[in-house]
Coordinates of C-alpha atoms and ligand atoms in Angstrom, one line a residue:
X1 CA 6.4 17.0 20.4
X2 CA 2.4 16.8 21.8
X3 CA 2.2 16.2 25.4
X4 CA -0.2 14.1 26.7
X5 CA -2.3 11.1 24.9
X6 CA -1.0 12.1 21.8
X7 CA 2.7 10.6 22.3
X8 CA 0.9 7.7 21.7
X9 CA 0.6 8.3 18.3
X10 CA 3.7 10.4 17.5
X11 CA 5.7 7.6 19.1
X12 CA 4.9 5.5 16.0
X13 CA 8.4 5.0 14.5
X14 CA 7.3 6.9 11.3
X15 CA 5.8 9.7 13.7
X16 CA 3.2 12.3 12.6
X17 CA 2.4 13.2 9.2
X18 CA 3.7 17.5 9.4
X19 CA 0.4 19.4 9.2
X20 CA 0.9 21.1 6.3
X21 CA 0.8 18.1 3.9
X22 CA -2.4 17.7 5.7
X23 CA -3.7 20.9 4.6
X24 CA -2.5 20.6 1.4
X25 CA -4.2 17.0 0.9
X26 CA -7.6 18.0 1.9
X27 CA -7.6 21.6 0.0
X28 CA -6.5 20.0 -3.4
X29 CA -9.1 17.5 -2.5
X30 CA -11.9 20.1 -2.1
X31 CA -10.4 22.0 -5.0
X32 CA -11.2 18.9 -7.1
X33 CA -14.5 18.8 -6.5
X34 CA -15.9 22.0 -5.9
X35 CA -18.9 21.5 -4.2
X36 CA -19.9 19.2 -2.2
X37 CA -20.3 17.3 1.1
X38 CA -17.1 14.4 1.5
X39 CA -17.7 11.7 4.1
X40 CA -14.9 9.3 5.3
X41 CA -15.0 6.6 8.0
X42 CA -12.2 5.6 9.6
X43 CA -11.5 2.0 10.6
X44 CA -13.0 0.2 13.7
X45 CA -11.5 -1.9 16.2
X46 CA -11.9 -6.1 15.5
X47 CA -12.5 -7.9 18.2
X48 CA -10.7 -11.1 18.2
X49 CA -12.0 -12.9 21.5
X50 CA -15.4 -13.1 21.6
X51 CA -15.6 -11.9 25.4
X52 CA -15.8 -8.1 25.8
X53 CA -15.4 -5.1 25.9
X54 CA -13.1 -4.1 25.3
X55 CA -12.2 -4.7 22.3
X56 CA -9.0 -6.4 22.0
X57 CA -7.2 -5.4 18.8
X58 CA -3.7 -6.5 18.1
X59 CA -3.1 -4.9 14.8
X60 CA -5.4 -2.0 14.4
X61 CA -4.7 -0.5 11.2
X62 CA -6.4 2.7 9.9
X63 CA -8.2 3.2 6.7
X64 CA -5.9 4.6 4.5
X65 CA -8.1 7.7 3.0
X66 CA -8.9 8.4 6.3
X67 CA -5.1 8.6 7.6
X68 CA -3.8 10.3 4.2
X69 CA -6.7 13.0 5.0
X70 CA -6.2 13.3 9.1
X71 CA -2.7 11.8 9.9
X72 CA -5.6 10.4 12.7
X73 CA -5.1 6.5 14.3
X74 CA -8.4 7.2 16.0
X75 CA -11.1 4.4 15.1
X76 CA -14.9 4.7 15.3
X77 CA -14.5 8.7 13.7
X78 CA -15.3 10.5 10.7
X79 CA -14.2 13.1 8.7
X80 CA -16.9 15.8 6.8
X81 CA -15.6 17.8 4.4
X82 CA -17.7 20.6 2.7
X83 CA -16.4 22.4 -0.3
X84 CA -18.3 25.2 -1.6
X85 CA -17.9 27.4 -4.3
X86 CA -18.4 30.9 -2.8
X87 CA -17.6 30.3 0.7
X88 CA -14.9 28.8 2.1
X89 CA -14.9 25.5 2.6
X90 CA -15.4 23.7 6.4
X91 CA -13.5 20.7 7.9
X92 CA -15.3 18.9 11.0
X93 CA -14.0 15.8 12.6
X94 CA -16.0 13.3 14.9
X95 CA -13.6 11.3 17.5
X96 CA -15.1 9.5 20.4
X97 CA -14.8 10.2 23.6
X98 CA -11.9 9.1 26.0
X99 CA -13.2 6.4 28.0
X100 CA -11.2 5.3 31.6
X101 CA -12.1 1.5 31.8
X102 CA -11.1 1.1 28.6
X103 CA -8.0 3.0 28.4
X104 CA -6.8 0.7 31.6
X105 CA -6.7 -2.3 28.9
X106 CA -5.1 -0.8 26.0
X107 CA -3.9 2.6 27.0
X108 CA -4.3 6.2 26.5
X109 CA -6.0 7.2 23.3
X110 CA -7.0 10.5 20.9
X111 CA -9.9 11.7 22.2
X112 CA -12.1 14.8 21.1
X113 CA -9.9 18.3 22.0
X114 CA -6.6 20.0 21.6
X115 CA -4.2 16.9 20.5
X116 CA -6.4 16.0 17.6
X117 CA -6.6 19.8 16.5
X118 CA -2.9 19.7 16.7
X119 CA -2.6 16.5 15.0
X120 CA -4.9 17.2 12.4
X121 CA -4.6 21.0 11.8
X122 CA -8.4 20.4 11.9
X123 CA -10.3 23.3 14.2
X124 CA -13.7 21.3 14.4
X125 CA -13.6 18.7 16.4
X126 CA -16.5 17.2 18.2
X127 CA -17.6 13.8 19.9
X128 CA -18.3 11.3 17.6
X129 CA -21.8 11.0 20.0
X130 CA -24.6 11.7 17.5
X131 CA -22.0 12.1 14.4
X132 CA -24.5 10.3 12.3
X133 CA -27.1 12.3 13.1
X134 CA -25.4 14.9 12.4
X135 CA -24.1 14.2 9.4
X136 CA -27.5 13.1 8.2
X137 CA -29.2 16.2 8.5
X138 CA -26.1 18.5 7.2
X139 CA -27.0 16.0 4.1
X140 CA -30.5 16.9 4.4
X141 CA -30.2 20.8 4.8
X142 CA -27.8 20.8 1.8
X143 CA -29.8 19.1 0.0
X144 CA -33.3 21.5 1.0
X145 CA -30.9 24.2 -0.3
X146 CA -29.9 22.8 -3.4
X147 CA -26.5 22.7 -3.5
X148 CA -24.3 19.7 -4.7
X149 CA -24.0 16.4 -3.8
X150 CA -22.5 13.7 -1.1
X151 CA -19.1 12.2 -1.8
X152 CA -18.2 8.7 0.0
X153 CA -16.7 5.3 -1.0
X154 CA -19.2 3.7 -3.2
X155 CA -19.1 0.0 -3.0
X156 CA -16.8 -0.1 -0.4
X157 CA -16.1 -3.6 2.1
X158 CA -16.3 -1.3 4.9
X159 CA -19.3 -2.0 7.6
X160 CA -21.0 1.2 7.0
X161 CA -22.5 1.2 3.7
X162 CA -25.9 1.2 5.5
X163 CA -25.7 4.5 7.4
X164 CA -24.5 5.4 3.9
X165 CA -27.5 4.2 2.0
X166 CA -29.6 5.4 4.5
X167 CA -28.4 9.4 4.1
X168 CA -29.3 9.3 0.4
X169 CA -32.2 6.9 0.3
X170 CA -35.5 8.9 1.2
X171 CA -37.7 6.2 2.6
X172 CA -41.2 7.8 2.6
X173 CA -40.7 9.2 -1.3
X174 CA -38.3 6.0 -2.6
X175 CA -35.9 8.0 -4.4
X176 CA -32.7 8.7 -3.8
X177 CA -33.0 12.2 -3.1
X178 CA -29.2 13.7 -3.2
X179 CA -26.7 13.5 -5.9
X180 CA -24.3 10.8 -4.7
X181 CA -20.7 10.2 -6.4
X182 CA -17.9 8.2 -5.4
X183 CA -14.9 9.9 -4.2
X184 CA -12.6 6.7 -5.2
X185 CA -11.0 8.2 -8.6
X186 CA -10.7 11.9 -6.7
X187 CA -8.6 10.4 -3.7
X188 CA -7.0 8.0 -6.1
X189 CA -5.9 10.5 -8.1
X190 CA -4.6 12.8 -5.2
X191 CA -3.1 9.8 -3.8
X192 CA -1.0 8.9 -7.1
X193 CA 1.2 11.7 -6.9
X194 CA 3.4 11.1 -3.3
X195 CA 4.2 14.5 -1.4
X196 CA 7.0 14.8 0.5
X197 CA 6.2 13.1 3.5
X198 CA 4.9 10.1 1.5
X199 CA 8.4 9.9 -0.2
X200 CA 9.7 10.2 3.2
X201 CA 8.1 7.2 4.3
X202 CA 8.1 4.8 1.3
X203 CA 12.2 5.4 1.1
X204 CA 12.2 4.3 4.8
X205 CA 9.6 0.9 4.0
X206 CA 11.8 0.1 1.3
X207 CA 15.4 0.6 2.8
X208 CA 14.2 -1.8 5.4
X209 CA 12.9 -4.1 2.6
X210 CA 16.4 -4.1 0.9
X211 CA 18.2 -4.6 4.8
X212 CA 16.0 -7.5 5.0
X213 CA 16.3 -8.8 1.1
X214 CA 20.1 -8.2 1.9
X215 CA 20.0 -10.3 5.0
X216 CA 17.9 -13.4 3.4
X217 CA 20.7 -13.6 0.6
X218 CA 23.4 -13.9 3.8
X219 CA 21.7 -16.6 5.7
X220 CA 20.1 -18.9 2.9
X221 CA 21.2 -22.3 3.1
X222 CA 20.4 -25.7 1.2
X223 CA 18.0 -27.5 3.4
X224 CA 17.0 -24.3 5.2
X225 CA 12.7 -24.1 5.6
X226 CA 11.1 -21.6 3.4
X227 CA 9.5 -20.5 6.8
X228 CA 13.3 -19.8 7.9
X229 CA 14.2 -17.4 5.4
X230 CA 10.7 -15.6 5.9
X231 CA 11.6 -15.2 9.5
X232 CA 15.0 -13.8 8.8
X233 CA 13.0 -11.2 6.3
X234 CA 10.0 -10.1 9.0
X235 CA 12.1 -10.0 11.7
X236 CA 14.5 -7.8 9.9
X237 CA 11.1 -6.1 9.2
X238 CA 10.7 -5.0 12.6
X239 CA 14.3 -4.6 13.9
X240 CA 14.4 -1.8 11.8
X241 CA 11.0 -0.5 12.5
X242 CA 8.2 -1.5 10.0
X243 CA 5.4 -2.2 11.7
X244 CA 4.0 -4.9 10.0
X245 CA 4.2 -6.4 6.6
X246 CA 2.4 -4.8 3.6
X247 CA 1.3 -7.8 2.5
X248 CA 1.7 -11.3 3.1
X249 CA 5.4 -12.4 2.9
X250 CA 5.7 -14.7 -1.0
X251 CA 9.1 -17.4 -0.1
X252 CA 9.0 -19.9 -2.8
X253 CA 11.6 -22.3 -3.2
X254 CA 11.7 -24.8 -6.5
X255 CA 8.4 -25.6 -7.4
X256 CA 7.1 -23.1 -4.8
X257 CA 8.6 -20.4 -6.4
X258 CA 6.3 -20.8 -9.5
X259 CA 3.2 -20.2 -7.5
X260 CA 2.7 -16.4 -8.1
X261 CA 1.3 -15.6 -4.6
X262 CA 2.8 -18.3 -2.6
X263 CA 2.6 -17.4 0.9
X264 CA 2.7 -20.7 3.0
X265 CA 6.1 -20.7 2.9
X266 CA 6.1 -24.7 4.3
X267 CA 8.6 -26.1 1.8
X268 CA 12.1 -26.9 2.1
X269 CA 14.8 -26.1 -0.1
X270 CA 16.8 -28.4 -2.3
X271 CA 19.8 -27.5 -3.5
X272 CA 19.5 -26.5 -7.0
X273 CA 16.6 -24.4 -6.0
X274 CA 15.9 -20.8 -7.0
X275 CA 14.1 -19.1 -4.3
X276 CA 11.3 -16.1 -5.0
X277 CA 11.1 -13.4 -2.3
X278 CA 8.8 -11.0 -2.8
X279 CA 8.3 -8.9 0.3
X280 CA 7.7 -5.6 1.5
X281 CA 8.2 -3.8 4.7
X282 CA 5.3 -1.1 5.7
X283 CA 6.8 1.8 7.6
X284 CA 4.2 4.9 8.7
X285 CA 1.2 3.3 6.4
X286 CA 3.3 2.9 3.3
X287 CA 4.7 0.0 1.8
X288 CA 7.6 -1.6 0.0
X289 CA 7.3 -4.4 -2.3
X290 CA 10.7 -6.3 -3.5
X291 CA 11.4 -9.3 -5.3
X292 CA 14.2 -10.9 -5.2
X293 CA 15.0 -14.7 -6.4
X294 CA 18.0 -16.4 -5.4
X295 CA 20.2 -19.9 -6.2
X296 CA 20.1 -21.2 -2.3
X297 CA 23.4 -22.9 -3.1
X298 CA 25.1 -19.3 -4.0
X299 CA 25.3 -20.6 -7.7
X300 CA 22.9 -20.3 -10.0
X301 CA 23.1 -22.9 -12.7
X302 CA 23.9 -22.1 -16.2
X303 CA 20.0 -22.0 -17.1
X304 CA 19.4 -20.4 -14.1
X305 CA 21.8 -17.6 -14.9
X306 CA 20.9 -17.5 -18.7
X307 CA 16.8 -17.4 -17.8
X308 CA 17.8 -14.9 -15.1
X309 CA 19.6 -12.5 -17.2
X310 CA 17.0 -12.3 -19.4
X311 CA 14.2 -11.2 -17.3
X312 CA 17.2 -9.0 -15.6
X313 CA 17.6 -6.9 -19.1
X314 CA 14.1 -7.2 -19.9
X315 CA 13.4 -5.5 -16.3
X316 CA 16.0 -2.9 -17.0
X317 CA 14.6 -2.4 -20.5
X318 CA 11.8 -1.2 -19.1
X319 CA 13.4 0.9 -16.5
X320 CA 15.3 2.8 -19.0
X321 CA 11.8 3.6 -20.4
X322 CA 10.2 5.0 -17.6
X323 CA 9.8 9.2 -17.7
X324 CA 7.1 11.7 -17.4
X325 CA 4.1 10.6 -20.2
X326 CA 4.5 7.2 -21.0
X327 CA 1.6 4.9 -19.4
X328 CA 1.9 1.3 -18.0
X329 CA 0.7 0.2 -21.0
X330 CA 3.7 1.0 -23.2
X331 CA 6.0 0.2 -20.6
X332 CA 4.5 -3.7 -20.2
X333 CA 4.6 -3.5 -24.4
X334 CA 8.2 -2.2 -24.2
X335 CA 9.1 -5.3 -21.7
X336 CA 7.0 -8.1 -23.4
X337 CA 8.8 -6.8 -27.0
X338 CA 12.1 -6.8 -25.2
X339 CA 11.5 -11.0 -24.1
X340 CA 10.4 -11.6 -27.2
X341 CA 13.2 -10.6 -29.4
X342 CA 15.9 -11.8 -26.4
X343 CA 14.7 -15.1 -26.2
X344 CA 16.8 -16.8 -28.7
X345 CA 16.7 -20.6 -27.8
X346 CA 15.8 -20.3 -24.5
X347 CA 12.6 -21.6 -24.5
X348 CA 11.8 -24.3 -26.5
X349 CA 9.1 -24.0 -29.1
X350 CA 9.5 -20.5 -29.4
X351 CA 9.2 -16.7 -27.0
X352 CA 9.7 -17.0 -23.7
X353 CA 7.1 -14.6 -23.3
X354 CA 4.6 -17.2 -22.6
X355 CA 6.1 -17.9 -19.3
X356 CA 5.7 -14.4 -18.7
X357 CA 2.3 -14.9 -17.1
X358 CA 1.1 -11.5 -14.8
X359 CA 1.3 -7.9 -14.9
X360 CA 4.7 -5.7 -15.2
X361 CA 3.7 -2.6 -13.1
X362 CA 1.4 -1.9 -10.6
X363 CA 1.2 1.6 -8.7
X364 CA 2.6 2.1 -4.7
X365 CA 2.1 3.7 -2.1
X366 CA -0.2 3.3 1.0
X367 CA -1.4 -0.3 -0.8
X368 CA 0.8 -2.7 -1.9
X369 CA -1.3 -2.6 -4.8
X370 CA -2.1 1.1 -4.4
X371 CA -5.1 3.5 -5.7
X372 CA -4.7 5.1 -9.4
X373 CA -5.8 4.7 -12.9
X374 CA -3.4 2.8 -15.3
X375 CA -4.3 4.9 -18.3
X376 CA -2.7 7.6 -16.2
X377 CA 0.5 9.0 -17.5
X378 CA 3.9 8.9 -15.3
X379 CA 4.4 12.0 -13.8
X380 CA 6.9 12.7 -11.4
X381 CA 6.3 12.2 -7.8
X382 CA 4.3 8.7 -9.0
X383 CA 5.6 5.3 -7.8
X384 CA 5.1 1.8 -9.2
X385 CA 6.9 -1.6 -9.4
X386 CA 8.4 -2.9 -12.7
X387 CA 8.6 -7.2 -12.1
X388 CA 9.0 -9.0 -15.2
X389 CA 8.9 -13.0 -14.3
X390 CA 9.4 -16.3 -15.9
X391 CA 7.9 -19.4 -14.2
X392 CA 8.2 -22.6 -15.9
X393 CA 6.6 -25.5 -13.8
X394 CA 7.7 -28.5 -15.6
X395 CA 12.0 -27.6 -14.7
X396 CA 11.4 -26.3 -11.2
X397 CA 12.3 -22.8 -12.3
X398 CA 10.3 -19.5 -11.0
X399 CA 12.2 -16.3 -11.4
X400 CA 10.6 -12.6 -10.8
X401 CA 12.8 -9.0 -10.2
X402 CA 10.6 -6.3 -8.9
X403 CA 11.7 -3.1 -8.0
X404 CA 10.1 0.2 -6.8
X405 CA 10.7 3.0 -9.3
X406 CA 10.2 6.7 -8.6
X407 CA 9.1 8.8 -11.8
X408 CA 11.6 11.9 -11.7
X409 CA 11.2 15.0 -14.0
X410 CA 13.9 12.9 -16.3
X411 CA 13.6 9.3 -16.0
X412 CA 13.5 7.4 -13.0
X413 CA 14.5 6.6 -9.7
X414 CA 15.6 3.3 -8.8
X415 CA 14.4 3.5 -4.9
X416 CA 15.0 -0.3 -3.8
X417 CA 18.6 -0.7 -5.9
X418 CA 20.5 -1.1 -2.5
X419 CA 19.0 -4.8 -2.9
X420 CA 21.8 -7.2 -5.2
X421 CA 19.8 -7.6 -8.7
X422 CA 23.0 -9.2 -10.9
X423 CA 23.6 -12.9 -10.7
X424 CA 27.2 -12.0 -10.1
X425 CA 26.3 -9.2 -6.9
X426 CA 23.8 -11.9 -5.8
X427 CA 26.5 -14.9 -5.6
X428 CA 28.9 -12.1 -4.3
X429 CA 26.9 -11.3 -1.5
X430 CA 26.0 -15.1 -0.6
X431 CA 29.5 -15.9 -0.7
X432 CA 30.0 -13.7 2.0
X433 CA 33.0 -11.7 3.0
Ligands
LIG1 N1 3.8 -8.6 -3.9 C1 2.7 -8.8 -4.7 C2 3.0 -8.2 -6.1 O1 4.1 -8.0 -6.4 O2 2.1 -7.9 -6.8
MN2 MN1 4.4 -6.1 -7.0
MN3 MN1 5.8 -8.1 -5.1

């Protein structure tokens, strides 16, 4: 669609994020806030050899605010965004420049000029040579002029917080001489609420999950490594296009599979074992995240199957809750009430909901365990996971269901149901054809 160096980057398999949805991400951003001067860093290339340059990095990833704001892969850039109240507001990126000897290691790359306008939908873009000068004494003359303060991630594991402490810290007065907020809960906020293209994206990470959920449940086998059935699921993975994994791959057989974030996956199944998947393919910077547990005979015992259902119904009890206004909150009450009053004799000594030991929801998106506040009410367009478990140590027995739920204007979208979630559609598809 670009010519030149920026095939690289609409090659990806998700390609580019449409322009518009760019526009429309920074403008509500800057609509947010009002005034103010934003600052974003993208990420930077890691090393992993010692020798260089240059820098040799298998799996650069960009930041996520960064890409949700540019659509950019570039590393070593930043993005300035000024909103003001009674002019209109300015957009300036800072790429660096194309450089030959190290393109002939690792290939072409976005430099400063027309691609990254196109890209971007960003007019101003300029060498990231002197960008921190630059930004510094924007700061400064906003600051001479009294208008409002400097937006950036406050706190943040990135490796500039010093630049950033630096731009509000006066040295020769020791005060902190601008207004400084984080932009965290104003992204976060943005980012809860997928657009289009985000839906676009997360559909595709999570189809692949299912593919891949579906093809574990073929192939599992009594004596099979837990490493095996991982394989199986990541290669799937990237068959079909992720790009990498959103997070590390969770294959727990028996005892394994009570571990909440097992990811060794070194084990070897028995064969009246229950196995925990919990994966999640990430396609175009978003990611799925499915669980799925499984008898690797293709039977699930009678306790299996009873313990199973009721995590099952409590899951879908949950589900059926899910619309526009409720909050997290009620829906992990709704679930915990539901396994209480379900349990009958199943657990001995009382609830079940004791073995019910983590969190039912989390949001999605860009992060497995993505940006947002959980006081937030659903609205439609927001997605999180509903994965009511029961792990009890002492019988070998971990079982969690997760799936990824889309809040529609109604109710809710079931977006990863393509995976087998009965014990009878499970054994079905393990039997085979
Ligand atoms: N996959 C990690 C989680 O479900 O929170
Ligand atoms: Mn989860
Ligand atoms: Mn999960």
């Amino acid at each position: 669609m670009w010519p030149g160096v920026a095939a690289a980057q609409a090659g990806s398999p998700a390609g580019p994020v449409p322009v518009e949805h760019l526009q429309t991400r920074r403008a509500a951003l800057l609509e947010r806030l009002g005034q103010g001067i934003v600052i974003v860093r993208s990420a930077d290339l890691r090393s992993i050899e010692d020798e260089g340059p240059p820098p040799q990095d298998s799996d650069f990833r960009q930041d996520n605010d960064f890409f949700y704001l540019t659509g950019l892969e570039t590393s070593g850039s930043w993005l300035v965004l000024i909103a003001r109240d009674s002019a209109p507001d300015e957009e300036i990126l800072y790429v660096p420049p194309r450089d030959t000897l190290t393109e002939r290691w690792t290939g072409p790359s976005l430099g400063p000029g027309p691609e990254v306008r196109a890209l971007s939908g960003i007019d101003d873009v300029r060498s990231s040579a002197g960008a921190e000068e630059h930004i510094r004494a924007r700061v400064r003359s906003m600051q001479a002029s009294g208008s409002a303060g400097v937006y950036f991630r406050r706190g943040s594991r990135e490796g500039h917080m010093g630049f950033f402490r630096d731009l509000v810290f006066d040295e020769r007065t020791s005060r902190v001489p601008v207004t400084v907020h984080d932009l965290r809960p104003f992204l976060a906020s943005s980012r809860l609420v997928k657009d289009a293209d985000e839906l676009t994206r997360l559909r595709r990470a999570i189809a692949i999950t299912v593919e891949a959920q579906r093809e574990a449940m073929r192939i599992a086998k009594p004596g099979m490594w837990e490493y095996e059935i991982e394989a199986a699921i990541e290669y799937t993975f990237r068959r079909l296009g992720a790009e990498r994994v959103g997070f590390p791959s969770i294959v727990g057989a028996g005892l394994n599979a009570t571990i909440l974030h097992y990811d060794k996956s070194r084990g070897q199944t028995a064969p009246d074992d229950l196995i925990v998947m919990d994966v999640g393919a990430e396609f175009g910077y978003y990611t799925a995240d499915v669980t799925r547990t499984i008898p690797v005979s293709g039977r699930f015992t009678e306790r299996q199957r009873a313990l199973y259902t009721l995590v099952l119904e409590t899951q879908q009890a949950a589900i059926d809750s899910v619309r526009p206004g409720i909050t997290v909150r009620d829906l992990n009450r709704i679930a915990r009430a539901h396994l209480r009053r379900h349990s009958g004799t199943l657990c001995a000594g009382g609830s079940c909901e004791r073995f019910f030991v983590h969190g039912l929801s989390h949001w999605l998106g860009m992060d497995v365990h993505d940006v947002g506040d959980y006081a937030t009410p659903l609205a439609p367009g927001m997605v999180l996971t509903i994965e009511p478990g029961l792990y009890l140590p002492a019988e070998r027995i971990g079982i969690r269901i997760e799936d990824d739920i889309l809040v529609t204007a109604t109710g809710a979208e079931i977006l990863s149901e393509g995976a087998p979630r009965t014990p009878d559609a499970i054994e079905a598809l393990m039997r085979g054809p």
